[in-house]
Amino acid sequence: MRKIAVLTDSACDIPKNLQDQYGIDILPFVITLDGTSYVERQDFTNEEYYQMLRNAKGTPSTAHITAMQFCEQYCHYVDEGYTDVLHVTINASGSATYDAAVMAQNLLEEERPGHTLRIYLVDSHTYSFVYGWQVCEAARLLRNGAEMSYVLNLLEEAFSSAEIILSAFSLKVMKKSGRISAAAAFAGELLGLRPVISLIDGKTKVEAKVRGDAAVPPAMIRLAKQRAAHTGDDFVYMIGCTDIAAVDDLIRQCRKEFGHPPLHVFKLGAAIASNTGPDALAIVYQGQKRG
């Protein structure tokens, strides 16, 4: 009999109800803001963190989950008789988390010599609920008896075409994180310009700059329609956001343009908001498949 665990990190932004429903284990990132360290998903709600960011004097930093933390979790699985673990991580090119998980597998050989736990480590190549949703789907399929090879193929397919269109209304954090240049941030603050950014395979690109908050949703939608693999009745999209009122306008305009509501509206967690800032919107969809 197989006994399968599903593991990920807190940048997945999986809501607590879905985590509990599918039995997903989530290890948290540590975030330091104005000299104080916090544990994501434990020390504050998303909404509390957005306000902390708005009030902060400095900009946040995040510490990746260590190899020892992952090894401890793997040891737990061995001790509890698990046969397999599906471990999906935040984009490897933007975080050392994936590399830490690789190191943890080597440590596990030392901590539990001769163990038979099969670890399937997957780099999502993306961020937030873009991979969190796929982790939930994977957990659902595995619970219903799907073969691991089938689930891994589905994850590869999803991650090879996942795209994000992002915009932020406050630019201090994005400048610090390197998502936009200091010059672009200065122009945005001075002239009211808002960047519209694509985030694909962990790489960001400023695709357009629009003037004023009201111009952001239509610009995001235009870009998503241009890039999406399908935009008909089968077009599936999700919306990510912080607690800003502009999300209601984005949802309304998306429903009008795409003919149906988003599959899911999710909140950006602390690890993600530490890079986008506390005032951000995103559209998530499947683009053309990449290599």
PDB file of C-alpha atoms in Angstrom:
ATOM      1  CA  MET A   1       0.000   0.000   0.000  1.00  0.00           C
ATOM      2  CA  ARG A   2       1.341   3.409  -0.930  1.00  0.00           C
ATOM      3  CA  LYS A   3       1.253   6.307   1.500  1.00  0.00           C
ATOM      4  CA  ILE A   4       1.891   9.627  -0.241  1.00  0.00           C
ATOM      5  CA  ALA A   5       2.690  13.037   1.213  1.00  0.00           C
ATOM      6  CA  VAL A   6       2.394  16.313  -0.695  1.00  0.00           C
ATOM      7  CA  LEU A   7       4.821  19.042   0.377  1.00  0.00           C
ATOM      8  CA  THR A   8       5.366  22.639  -0.711  1.00  0.00           C
ATOM      9  CA  ASP A   9       6.436  26.031   0.669  1.00  0.00           C
ATOM     10  CA  SER A  10       4.411  28.992   1.855  1.00  0.00           C
ATOM     11  CA  ALA A  11       4.948  31.026  -1.315  1.00  0.00           C
ATOM     12  CA  CYS A  12       2.322  28.712  -2.852  1.00  0.00           C
ATOM     13  CA  ASP A  13      -0.407  30.882  -1.272  1.00  0.00           C
ATOM     14  CA  ILE A  14      -2.732  27.896  -0.865  1.00  0.00           C
ATOM     15  CA  PRO A  15      -5.627  28.977   1.387  1.00  0.00           C
ATOM     16  CA  LYS A  16      -5.909  27.147   4.702  1.00  0.00           C
ATOM     17  CA  ASN A  17      -9.199  25.485   3.770  1.00  0.00           C
ATOM     18  CA  LEU A  18      -7.671  23.907   0.651  1.00  0.00           C
ATOM     19  CA  GLN A  19      -4.535  22.912   2.555  1.00  0.00           C
ATOM     20  CA  ASP A  20      -6.674  21.060   5.077  1.00  0.00           C
ATOM     21  CA  GLN A  21      -8.984  19.585   2.459  1.00  0.00           C
ATOM     22  CA  TYR A  22      -6.145  17.985   0.513  1.00  0.00           C
ATOM     23  CA  GLY A  23      -3.772  17.269   3.406  1.00  0.00           C
ATOM     24  CA  ILE A  24      -0.905  19.367   2.024  1.00  0.00           C
ATOM     25  CA  ASP A  25       2.167  20.086   4.154  1.00  0.00           C
ATOM     26  CA  ILE A  26       3.457  23.658   3.833  1.00  0.00           C
ATOM     27  CA  LEU A  27       6.790  24.805   5.253  1.00  0.00           C
ATOM     28  CA  PRO A  28       6.901  28.559   5.922  1.00  0.00           C
ATOM     29  CA  PHE A  29       9.346  31.233   4.854  1.00  0.00           C
ATOM     30  CA  VAL A  30      10.830  33.604   7.407  1.00  0.00           C
ATOM     31  CA  ILE A  31      10.413  37.283   6.560  1.00  0.00           C
ATOM     32  CA  THR A  32      12.363  40.121   8.162  1.00  0.00           C
ATOM     33  CA  LEU A  33      10.841  43.594   8.172  1.00  0.00           C
ATOM     34  CA  ASP A  34      12.310  46.606  10.007  1.00  0.00           C
ATOM     35  CA  GLY A  35      14.609  44.369  12.022  1.00  0.00           C
ATOM     36  CA  THR A  36      11.975  41.883  13.196  1.00  0.00           C
ATOM     37  CA  SER A  37      11.651  38.336  11.838  1.00  0.00           C
ATOM     38  CA  TYR A  38       8.257  36.760  11.258  1.00  0.00           C
ATOM     39  CA  VAL A  39       7.068  33.315  10.164  1.00  0.00           C
ATOM     40  CA  GLU A  40       4.659  33.393   7.244  1.00  0.00           C
ATOM     41  CA  ARG A  41       1.208  31.845   7.826  1.00  0.00           C
ATOM     42  CA  GLN A  42       1.817  31.935  11.589  1.00  0.00           C
ATOM     43  CA  ASP A  43       2.594  35.455  12.804  1.00  0.00           C
ATOM     44  CA  PHE A  44       0.086  37.492  10.786  1.00  0.00           C
ATOM     45  CA  THR A  45      -2.740  37.304   8.285  1.00  0.00           C
ATOM     46  CA  ASN A  46      -2.204  38.436   4.704  1.00  0.00           C
ATOM     47  CA  GLU A  47      -4.173  41.601   5.353  1.00  0.00           C
ATOM     48  CA  GLU A  48      -2.123  42.395   8.447  1.00  0.00           C
ATOM     49  CA  TYR A  49       1.074  41.964   6.469  1.00  0.00           C
ATOM     50  CA  TYR A  50      -0.047  44.313   3.699  1.00  0.00           C
ATOM     51  CA  GLN A  51      -0.558  47.026   6.310  1.00  0.00           C
ATOM     52  CA  MET A  52       2.803  46.215   7.897  1.00  0.00           C
ATOM     53  CA  LEU A  53       4.412  46.777   4.486  1.00  0.00           C
ATOM     54  CA  ARG A  54       2.613  50.076   3.995  1.00  0.00           C
ATOM     55  CA  ASN A  55       3.759  51.300   7.400  1.00  0.00           C
ATOM     56  CA  ALA A  56       7.307  49.936   7.186  1.00  0.00           C
ATOM     57  CA  LYS A  57      10.318  52.223   7.109  1.00  0.00           C
ATOM     58  CA  GLY A  58      12.428  49.723   5.205  1.00  0.00           C
ATOM     59  CA  THR A  59      11.826  46.914   2.733  1.00  0.00           C
ATOM     60  CA  PRO A  60      11.403  43.249   3.608  1.00  0.00           C
ATOM     61  CA  SER A  61      13.771  40.343   3.063  1.00  0.00           C
ATOM     62  CA  THR A  62      12.921  36.648   2.918  1.00  0.00           C
ATOM     63  CA  ALA A  63      15.044  33.690   3.981  1.00  0.00           C
ATOM     64  CA  HIS A  64      14.706  30.472   2.011  1.00  0.00           C
ATOM     65  CA  ILE A  65      13.740  27.250   3.747  1.00  0.00           C
ATOM     66  CA  THR A  66      16.925  25.422   4.690  1.00  0.00           C
ATOM     67  CA  ALA A  67      18.121  21.949   3.751  1.00  0.00           C
ATOM     68  CA  MET A  68      17.937  20.956   7.417  1.00  0.00           C
ATOM     69  CA  GLN A  69      14.283  21.975   7.638  1.00  0.00           C
ATOM     70  CA  PHE A  70      13.458  19.920   4.573  1.00  0.00           C
ATOM     71  CA  CYS A  71      15.504  16.992   5.881  1.00  0.00           C
ATOM     72  CA  GLU A  72      13.573  17.059   9.148  1.00  0.00           C
ATOM     73  CA  GLN A  73      10.331  16.913   7.190  1.00  0.00           C
ATOM     74  CA  TYR A  74      11.615  14.043   5.043  1.00  0.00           C
ATOM     75  CA  CYS A  75      12.701  12.196   8.210  1.00  0.00           C
ATOM     76  CA  HIS A  76       9.180  12.604   9.554  1.00  0.00           C
ATOM     77  CA  TYR A  77       7.802  10.970   6.418  1.00  0.00           C
ATOM     78  CA  VAL A  78      10.222   8.058   6.751  1.00  0.00           C
ATOM     79  CA  ASP A  79       9.368   7.577  10.407  1.00  0.00           C
ATOM     80  CA  GLU A  80       5.628   7.714   9.680  1.00  0.00           C
ATOM     81  CA  GLY A  81       5.866   5.052   6.995  1.00  0.00           C
ATOM     82  CA  TYR A  82       5.292   7.168   3.912  1.00  0.00           C
ATOM     83  CA  THR A  83       6.314   5.537   0.635  1.00  0.00           C
ATOM     84  CA  ASP A  84       6.336   8.653  -1.589  1.00  0.00           C
ATOM     85  CA  VAL A  85       6.453  12.430  -1.321  1.00  0.00           C
ATOM     86  CA  LEU A  86       5.598  14.891  -4.056  1.00  0.00           C
ATOM     87  CA  HIS A  87       7.527  18.078  -3.280  1.00  0.00           C
ATOM     88  CA  VAL A  88       6.788  21.156  -5.406  1.00  0.00           C
ATOM     89  CA  THR A  89       8.850  24.310  -4.816  1.00  0.00           C
ATOM     90  CA  ILE A  90       8.827  27.977  -5.656  1.00  0.00           C
ATOM     91  CA  ASN A  91      10.682  28.932  -8.852  1.00  0.00           C
ATOM     92  CA  ALA A  92      14.250  27.691  -8.496  1.00  0.00           C
ATOM     93  CA  SER A  93      15.807  30.602 -10.385  1.00  0.00           C
ATOM     94  CA  GLY A  94      14.354  33.090  -7.899  1.00  0.00           C
ATOM     95  CA  SER A  95      14.963  31.226  -4.655  1.00  0.00           C
ATOM     96  CA  ALA A  96      17.483  28.809  -3.168  1.00  0.00           C
ATOM     97  CA  THR A  97      14.619  26.690  -1.842  1.00  0.00           C
ATOM     98  CA  TYR A  98      14.821  24.065  -4.596  1.00  0.00           C
ATOM     99  CA  ASP A  99      18.582  23.654  -4.122  1.00  0.00           C
ATOM    100  CA  ALA A 100      18.034  23.274  -0.385  1.00  0.00           C
ATOM    101  CA  ALA A 101      15.574  20.454  -1.070  1.00  0.00           C
ATOM    102  CA  VAL A 102      18.169  18.710  -3.255  1.00  0.00           C
ATOM    103  CA  MET A 103      20.682  18.979  -0.422  1.00  0.00           C
ATOM    104  CA  ALA A 104      18.086  17.650   2.000  1.00  0.00           C
ATOM    105  CA  GLN A 105      17.803  14.425   0.016  1.00  0.00           C
ATOM    106  CA  ASN A 106      21.521  13.828   0.522  1.00  0.00           C
ATOM    107  CA  LEU A 107      21.204  14.635   4.227  1.00  0.00           C
ATOM    108  CA  LEU A 108      18.337  12.178   4.499  1.00  0.00           C
ATOM    109  CA  GLU A 109      20.647   9.352   3.406  1.00  0.00           C
ATOM    110  CA  GLU A 110      22.804  10.164   6.430  1.00  0.00           C
ATOM    111  CA  GLU A 111      19.923  10.615   8.873  1.00  0.00           C
ATOM    112  CA  ARG A 112      17.918   7.566   7.761  1.00  0.00           C
ATOM    113  CA  PRO A 113      20.373   5.147   6.090  1.00  0.00           C
ATOM    114  CA  GLY A 114      18.649   2.617   3.863  1.00  0.00           C
ATOM    115  CA  HIS A 115      15.331   4.473   3.801  1.00  0.00           C
ATOM    116  CA  THR A 116      12.958   3.651   0.943  1.00  0.00           C
ATOM    117  CA  LEU A 117      11.130   6.991   0.680  1.00  0.00           C
ATOM    118  CA  ARG A 118      10.732   8.066  -2.949  1.00  0.00           C
ATOM    119  CA  ILE A 119      11.008  11.853  -3.292  1.00  0.00           C
ATOM    120  CA  TYR A 120       9.659  13.512  -6.444  1.00  0.00           C
ATOM    121  CA  LEU A 121      11.038  17.059  -6.450  1.00  0.00           C
ATOM    122  CA  VAL A 122       9.435  19.492  -8.893  1.00  0.00           C
ATOM    123  CA  ASP A 123      10.519  23.057  -9.717  1.00  0.00           C
ATOM    124  CA  SER A 124       7.342  25.015 -10.461  1.00  0.00           C
ATOM    125  CA  HIS A 125       9.207  27.755 -12.404  1.00  0.00           C
ATOM    126  CA  THR A 126       6.656  30.206 -11.040  1.00  0.00           C
ATOM    127  CA  TYR A 127       5.155  31.838  -7.955  1.00  0.00           C
ATOM    128  CA  SER A 128       2.142  32.035  -5.661  1.00  0.00           C
ATOM    129  CA  PHE A 129      -1.124  30.213  -6.279  1.00  0.00           C
ATOM    130  CA  VAL A 130      -0.019  29.673  -9.868  1.00  0.00           C
ATOM    131  CA  TYR A 131       1.710  26.574  -8.532  1.00  0.00           C
ATOM    132  CA  GLY A 132      -0.390  26.331  -5.389  1.00  0.00           C
ATOM    133  CA  TRP A 133      -3.478  25.496  -7.442  1.00  0.00           C
ATOM    134  CA  GLN A 134      -1.565  22.792  -9.311  1.00  0.00           C
ATOM    135  CA  VAL A 135      -0.340  21.351  -6.001  1.00  0.00           C
ATOM    136  CA  CYS A 136      -3.971  21.108  -4.866  1.00  0.00           C
ATOM    137  CA  GLU A 137      -4.931  19.374  -8.105  1.00  0.00           C
ATOM    138  CA  ALA A 138      -2.007  16.979  -7.758  1.00  0.00           C
ATOM    139  CA  ALA A 139      -2.980  16.142  -4.177  1.00  0.00           C
ATOM    140  CA  ARG A 140      -6.585  15.531  -5.256  1.00  0.00           C
ATOM    141  CA  LEU A 141      -5.537  13.201  -8.065  1.00  0.00           C
ATOM    142  CA  LEU A 142      -3.130  11.250  -5.886  1.00  0.00           C
ATOM    143  CA  ARG A 143      -5.766  10.857  -3.191  1.00  0.00           C
ATOM    144  CA  ASN A 144      -8.105   9.437  -5.839  1.00  0.00           C
ATOM    145  CA  GLY A 145      -5.560   6.833  -6.915  1.00  0.00           C
ATOM    146  CA  ALA A 146      -3.739   8.492  -9.822  1.00  0.00           C
ATOM    147  CA  GLU A 147      -0.277   7.233 -10.664  1.00  0.00           C
ATOM    148  CA  MET A 148       2.600   9.512  -9.704  1.00  0.00           C
ATOM    149  CA  SER A 149       3.935   9.487 -13.284  1.00  0.00           C
ATOM    150  CA  TYR A 150       0.587  10.789 -14.546  1.00  0.00           C
ATOM    151  CA  VAL A 151       0.537  13.592 -11.984  1.00  0.00           C
ATOM    152  CA  LEU A 152       4.136  14.573 -12.740  1.00  0.00           C
ATOM    153  CA  ASN A 153       3.318  14.839 -16.449  1.00  0.00           C
ATOM    154  CA  LEU A 154       0.342  17.076 -15.690  1.00  0.00           C
ATOM    155  CA  LEU A 155       2.500  19.337 -13.518  1.00  0.00           C
ATOM    156  CA  GLU A 156       5.142  19.604 -16.226  1.00  0.00           C
ATOM    157  CA  GLU A 157       2.466  20.493 -18.777  1.00  0.00           C
ATOM    158  CA  ALA A 158       0.928  23.153 -16.523  1.00  0.00           C
ATOM    159  CA  PHE A 159       4.212  24.746 -15.474  1.00  0.00           C
ATOM    160  CA  SER A 160       5.534  24.849 -19.045  1.00  0.00           C
ATOM    161  CA  SER A 161       2.757  27.238 -20.072  1.00  0.00           C
ATOM    162  CA  ALA A 162       1.848  29.164 -16.905  1.00  0.00           C
ATOM    163  CA  GLU A 163       2.052  32.949 -17.245  1.00  0.00           C
ATOM    164  CA  ILE A 164       1.366  35.908 -14.958  1.00  0.00           C
ATOM    165  CA  ILE A 165       0.480  39.495 -15.829  1.00  0.00           C
ATOM    166  CA  LEU A 166       1.205  41.709 -12.838  1.00  0.00           C
ATOM    167  CA  SER A 167       0.867  45.346 -11.897  1.00  0.00           C
ATOM    168  CA  ALA A 168       1.683  47.227  -8.709  1.00  0.00           C
ATOM    169  CA  PHE A 169       0.307  50.570  -7.559  1.00  0.00           C
ATOM    170  CA  SER A 170       3.123  51.199  -5.068  1.00  0.00           C
ATOM    171  CA  LEU A 171       6.627  50.700  -6.412  1.00  0.00           C
ATOM    172  CA  LYS A 172       9.055  50.962  -3.488  1.00  0.00           C
ATOM    173  CA  VAL A 173       9.167  47.236  -2.826  1.00  0.00           C
ATOM    174  CA  MET A 174       9.337  46.290  -6.507  1.00  0.00           C
ATOM    175  CA  LYS A 175      12.300  48.618  -6.984  1.00  0.00           C
ATOM    176  CA  LYS A 176      14.097  47.036  -4.042  1.00  0.00           C
ATOM    177  CA  SER A 177      13.364  43.501  -5.272  1.00  0.00           C
ATOM    178  CA  GLY A 178      14.710  44.327  -8.737  1.00  0.00           C
ATOM    179  CA  ARG A 179      11.425  43.638 -10.514  1.00  0.00           C
ATOM    180  CA  ILE A 180      11.556  47.151 -11.958  1.00  0.00           C
ATOM    181  CA  SER A 181      14.406  49.620 -12.265  1.00  0.00           C
ATOM    182  CA  ALA A 182      14.950  52.558  -9.950  1.00  0.00           C
ATOM    183  CA  ALA A 183      14.340  54.890 -12.900  1.00  0.00           C
ATOM    184  CA  ALA A 184      11.006  53.248 -13.701  1.00  0.00           C
ATOM    185  CA  ALA A 185       9.987  53.452 -10.045  1.00  0.00           C
ATOM    186  CA  PHE A 186      10.911  57.135  -9.895  1.00  0.00           C
ATOM    187  CA  ALA A 187       8.945  57.886 -13.076  1.00  0.00           C
ATOM    188  CA  GLY A 188       5.996  55.936 -11.751  1.00  0.00           C
ATOM    189  CA  GLU A 189       5.942  57.860  -8.505  1.00  0.00           C
ATOM    190  CA  LEU A 190       6.447  61.214 -10.226  1.00  0.00           C
ATOM    191  CA  LEU A 191       4.111  60.799 -13.221  1.00  0.00           C
ATOM    192  CA  GLY A 192       1.591  58.278 -11.947  1.00  0.00           C
ATOM    193  CA  LEU A 193       2.794  55.587 -14.347  1.00  0.00           C
ATOM    194  CA  ARG A 194       1.924  51.981 -13.540  1.00  0.00           C
ATOM    195  CA  PRO A 195       4.009  49.115 -14.949  1.00  0.00           C
ATOM    196  CA  VAL A 196       2.312  46.132 -16.559  1.00  0.00           C
ATOM    197  CA  ILE A 197       4.708  43.227 -16.135  1.00  0.00           C
ATOM    198  CA  SER A 198       4.858  39.705 -17.510  1.00  0.00           C
ATOM    199  CA  LEU A 199       6.277  37.017 -15.233  1.00  0.00           C
ATOM    200  CA  ILE A 200       7.203  33.885 -17.172  1.00  0.00           C
ATOM    201  CA  ASP A 201       9.566  31.124 -16.059  1.00  0.00           C
ATOM    202  CA  GLY A 202      10.599  33.371 -13.191  1.00  0.00           C
ATOM    203  CA  LYS A 203      11.675  36.209 -15.517  1.00  0.00           C
ATOM    204  CA  THR A 204      10.025  39.607 -15.337  1.00  0.00           C
ATOM    205  CA  LYS A 205       9.580  42.036 -18.220  1.00  0.00           C
ATOM    206  CA  VAL A 206       7.883  45.432 -18.195  1.00  0.00           C
ATOM    207  CA  GLU A 207       5.502  45.080 -21.133  1.00  0.00           C
ATOM    208  CA  ALA A 208       3.797  48.471 -20.863  1.00  0.00           C
ATOM    209  CA  LYS A 209       3.422  51.565 -18.715  1.00  0.00           C
ATOM    210  CA  VAL A 210       0.021  53.163 -18.285  1.00  0.00           C
ATOM    211  CA  ARG A 211      -0.954  56.379 -16.599  1.00  0.00           C
ATOM    212  CA  GLY A 212      -3.255  56.156 -13.596  1.00  0.00           C
ATOM    213  CA  ASP A 213      -4.818  53.295 -11.659  1.00  0.00           C
ATOM    214  CA  ALA A 214      -7.920  53.087 -13.847  1.00  0.00           C
ATOM    215  CA  ALA A 215      -5.822  52.210 -16.902  1.00  0.00           C
ATOM    216  CA  VAL A 216      -4.259  49.168 -15.257  1.00  0.00           C
ATOM    217  CA  PRO A 217      -7.031  46.515 -15.580  1.00  0.00           C
ATOM    218  CA  PRO A 218      -7.710  47.043 -19.326  1.00  0.00           C
ATOM    219  CA  ALA A 219      -3.965  47.017 -20.062  1.00  0.00           C
ATOM    220  CA  MET A 220      -3.526  43.764 -18.151  1.00  0.00           C
ATOM    221  CA  ILE A 221      -6.464  42.179 -19.949  1.00  0.00           C
ATOM    222  CA  ARG A 222      -5.206  43.231 -23.392  1.00  0.00           C
ATOM    223  CA  LEU A 223      -1.824  41.664 -22.727  1.00  0.00           C
ATOM    224  CA  ALA A 224      -3.348  38.447 -21.359  1.00  0.00           C
ATOM    225  CA  LYS A 225      -5.572  38.136 -24.448  1.00  0.00           C
ATOM    226  CA  GLN A 226      -2.585  38.631 -26.731  1.00  0.00           C
ATOM    227  CA  ARG A 227      -0.490  36.012 -24.993  1.00  0.00           C
ATOM    228  CA  ALA A 228      -3.030  33.362 -23.963  1.00  0.00           C
ATOM    229  CA  ALA A 229      -3.119  30.050 -25.813  1.00  0.00           C
ATOM    230  CA  HIS A 230      -6.940  30.173 -25.861  1.00  0.00           C
ATOM    231  CA  THR A 231      -9.330  33.045 -25.171  1.00  0.00           C
ATOM    232  CA  GLY A 232     -12.686  31.444 -25.989  1.00  0.00           C
ATOM    233  CA  ASP A 233     -15.135  29.708 -23.693  1.00  0.00           C
ATOM    234  CA  ASP A 234     -12.378  27.323 -22.599  1.00  0.00           C
ATOM    235  CA  PHE A 235     -10.123  30.151 -21.407  1.00  0.00           C
ATOM    236  CA  VAL A 236      -9.271  29.517 -17.749  1.00  0.00           C
ATOM    237  CA  TYR A 237      -7.841  32.301 -15.646  1.00  0.00           C
ATOM    238  CA  MET A 238      -7.357  33.282 -12.018  1.00  0.00           C
ATOM    239  CA  ILE A 239      -6.862  36.631 -10.330  1.00  0.00           C
ATOM    240  CA  GLY A 240      -4.345  37.330  -7.582  1.00  0.00           C
ATOM    241  CA  CYS A 241      -4.461  40.438  -5.445  1.00  0.00           C
ATOM    242  CA  THR A 242      -3.734  42.144  -2.183  1.00  0.00           C
ATOM    243  CA  ASP A 243      -6.537  43.960  -0.349  1.00  0.00           C
ATOM    244  CA  ILE A 244      -6.865  46.887  -2.746  1.00  0.00           C
ATOM    245  CA  ALA A 245     -10.259  47.971  -4.070  1.00  0.00           C
ATOM    246  CA  ALA A 246      -9.010  47.851  -7.686  1.00  0.00           C
ATOM    247  CA  VAL A 247      -9.448  44.075  -7.725  1.00  0.00           C
ATOM    248  CA  ASP A 248     -13.226  44.494  -7.984  1.00  0.00           C
ATOM    249  CA  ASP A 249     -12.788  46.511 -11.175  1.00  0.00           C
ATOM    250  CA  LEU A 250     -10.378  43.921 -12.586  1.00  0.00           C
ATOM    251  CA  ILE A 251     -12.826  41.094 -11.878  1.00  0.00           C
ATOM    252  CA  ARG A 252     -15.688  43.016 -13.484  1.00  0.00           C
ATOM    253  CA  GLN A 253     -13.715  43.818 -16.618  1.00  0.00           C
ATOM    254  CA  CYS A 254     -12.388  40.249 -16.890  1.00  0.00           C
ATOM    255  CA  ARG A 255     -15.908  38.838 -16.679  1.00  0.00           C
ATOM    256  CA  LYS A 256     -16.969  41.162 -19.478  1.00  0.00           C
ATOM    257  CA  GLU A 257     -13.979  40.433 -21.743  1.00  0.00           C
ATOM    258  CA  PHE A 258     -13.711  36.680 -21.159  1.00  0.00           C
ATOM    259  CA  GLY A 259     -17.392  35.911 -20.718  1.00  0.00           C
ATOM    260  CA  HIS A 260     -17.078  34.142 -17.365  1.00  0.00           C
ATOM    261  CA  PRO A 261     -15.684  34.744 -13.865  1.00  0.00           C
ATOM    262  CA  PRO A 262     -12.187  33.712 -12.774  1.00  0.00           C
ATOM    263  CA  LEU A 263     -11.619  30.154 -11.648  1.00  0.00           C
ATOM    264  CA  HIS A 264     -10.304  31.499  -8.368  1.00  0.00           C
ATOM    265  CA  VAL A 265      -9.490  34.839  -6.729  1.00  0.00           C
ATOM    266  CA  PHE A 266      -6.567  34.432  -4.356  1.00  0.00           C
ATOM    267  CA  LYS A 267      -4.651  36.670  -1.982  1.00  0.00           C
ATOM    268  CA  LEU A 268      -0.913  37.171  -2.420  1.00  0.00           C
ATOM    269  CA  GLY A 269       0.896  35.856   0.634  1.00  0.00           C
ATOM    270  CA  ALA A 270       3.662  37.570   2.534  1.00  0.00           C
ATOM    271  CA  ALA A 271       6.576  36.003   0.625  1.00  0.00           C
ATOM    272  CA  ILE A 272       5.071  37.164  -2.668  1.00  0.00           C
ATOM    273  CA  ALA A 273       3.925  40.587  -1.424  1.00  0.00           C
ATOM    274  CA  SER A 274       7.467  41.135  -0.133  1.00  0.00           C
ATOM    275  CA  ASN A 275       8.466  41.323  -3.815  1.00  0.00           C
ATOM    276  CA  THR A 276       5.393  42.922  -5.405  1.00  0.00           C
ATOM    277  CA  GLY A 277       4.529  45.373  -2.656  1.00  0.00           C
ATOM    278  CA  PRO A 278       1.245  45.637  -0.744  1.00  0.00           C
ATOM    279  CA  ASP A 279      -0.815  47.051  -3.636  1.00  0.00           C
ATOM    280  CA  ALA A 280      -0.712  44.552  -6.484  1.00  0.00           C
ATOM    281  CA  LEU A 281      -2.946  42.774  -8.996  1.00  0.00           C
ATOM    282  CA  ALA A 282      -2.289  39.750 -11.198  1.00  0.00           C
ATOM    283  CA  ILE A 283      -3.964  37.709 -13.925  1.00  0.00           C
ATOM    284  CA  VAL A 284      -2.870  34.076 -14.218  1.00  0.00           C
ATOM    285  CA  TYR A 285      -3.535  31.970 -17.337  1.00  0.00           C
ATOM    286  CA  GLN A 286      -2.021  29.348 -19.639  1.00  0.00           C
ATOM    287  CA  GLY A 287       0.071  30.740 -22.469  1.00  0.00           C
ATOM    288  CA  GLN A 288       1.862  28.945 -25.292  1.00  0.00           C
ATOM    289  CA  LYS A 289       3.752  25.856 -24.167  1.00  0.00           C
ATOM    290  CA  ARG A 290       7.462  26.449 -23.729  1.00  0.00           C
ATOM    291  CA  GLY A 291      10.373  24.048 -23.846  1.00  0.00           C
TER     292      GLY A 291
END
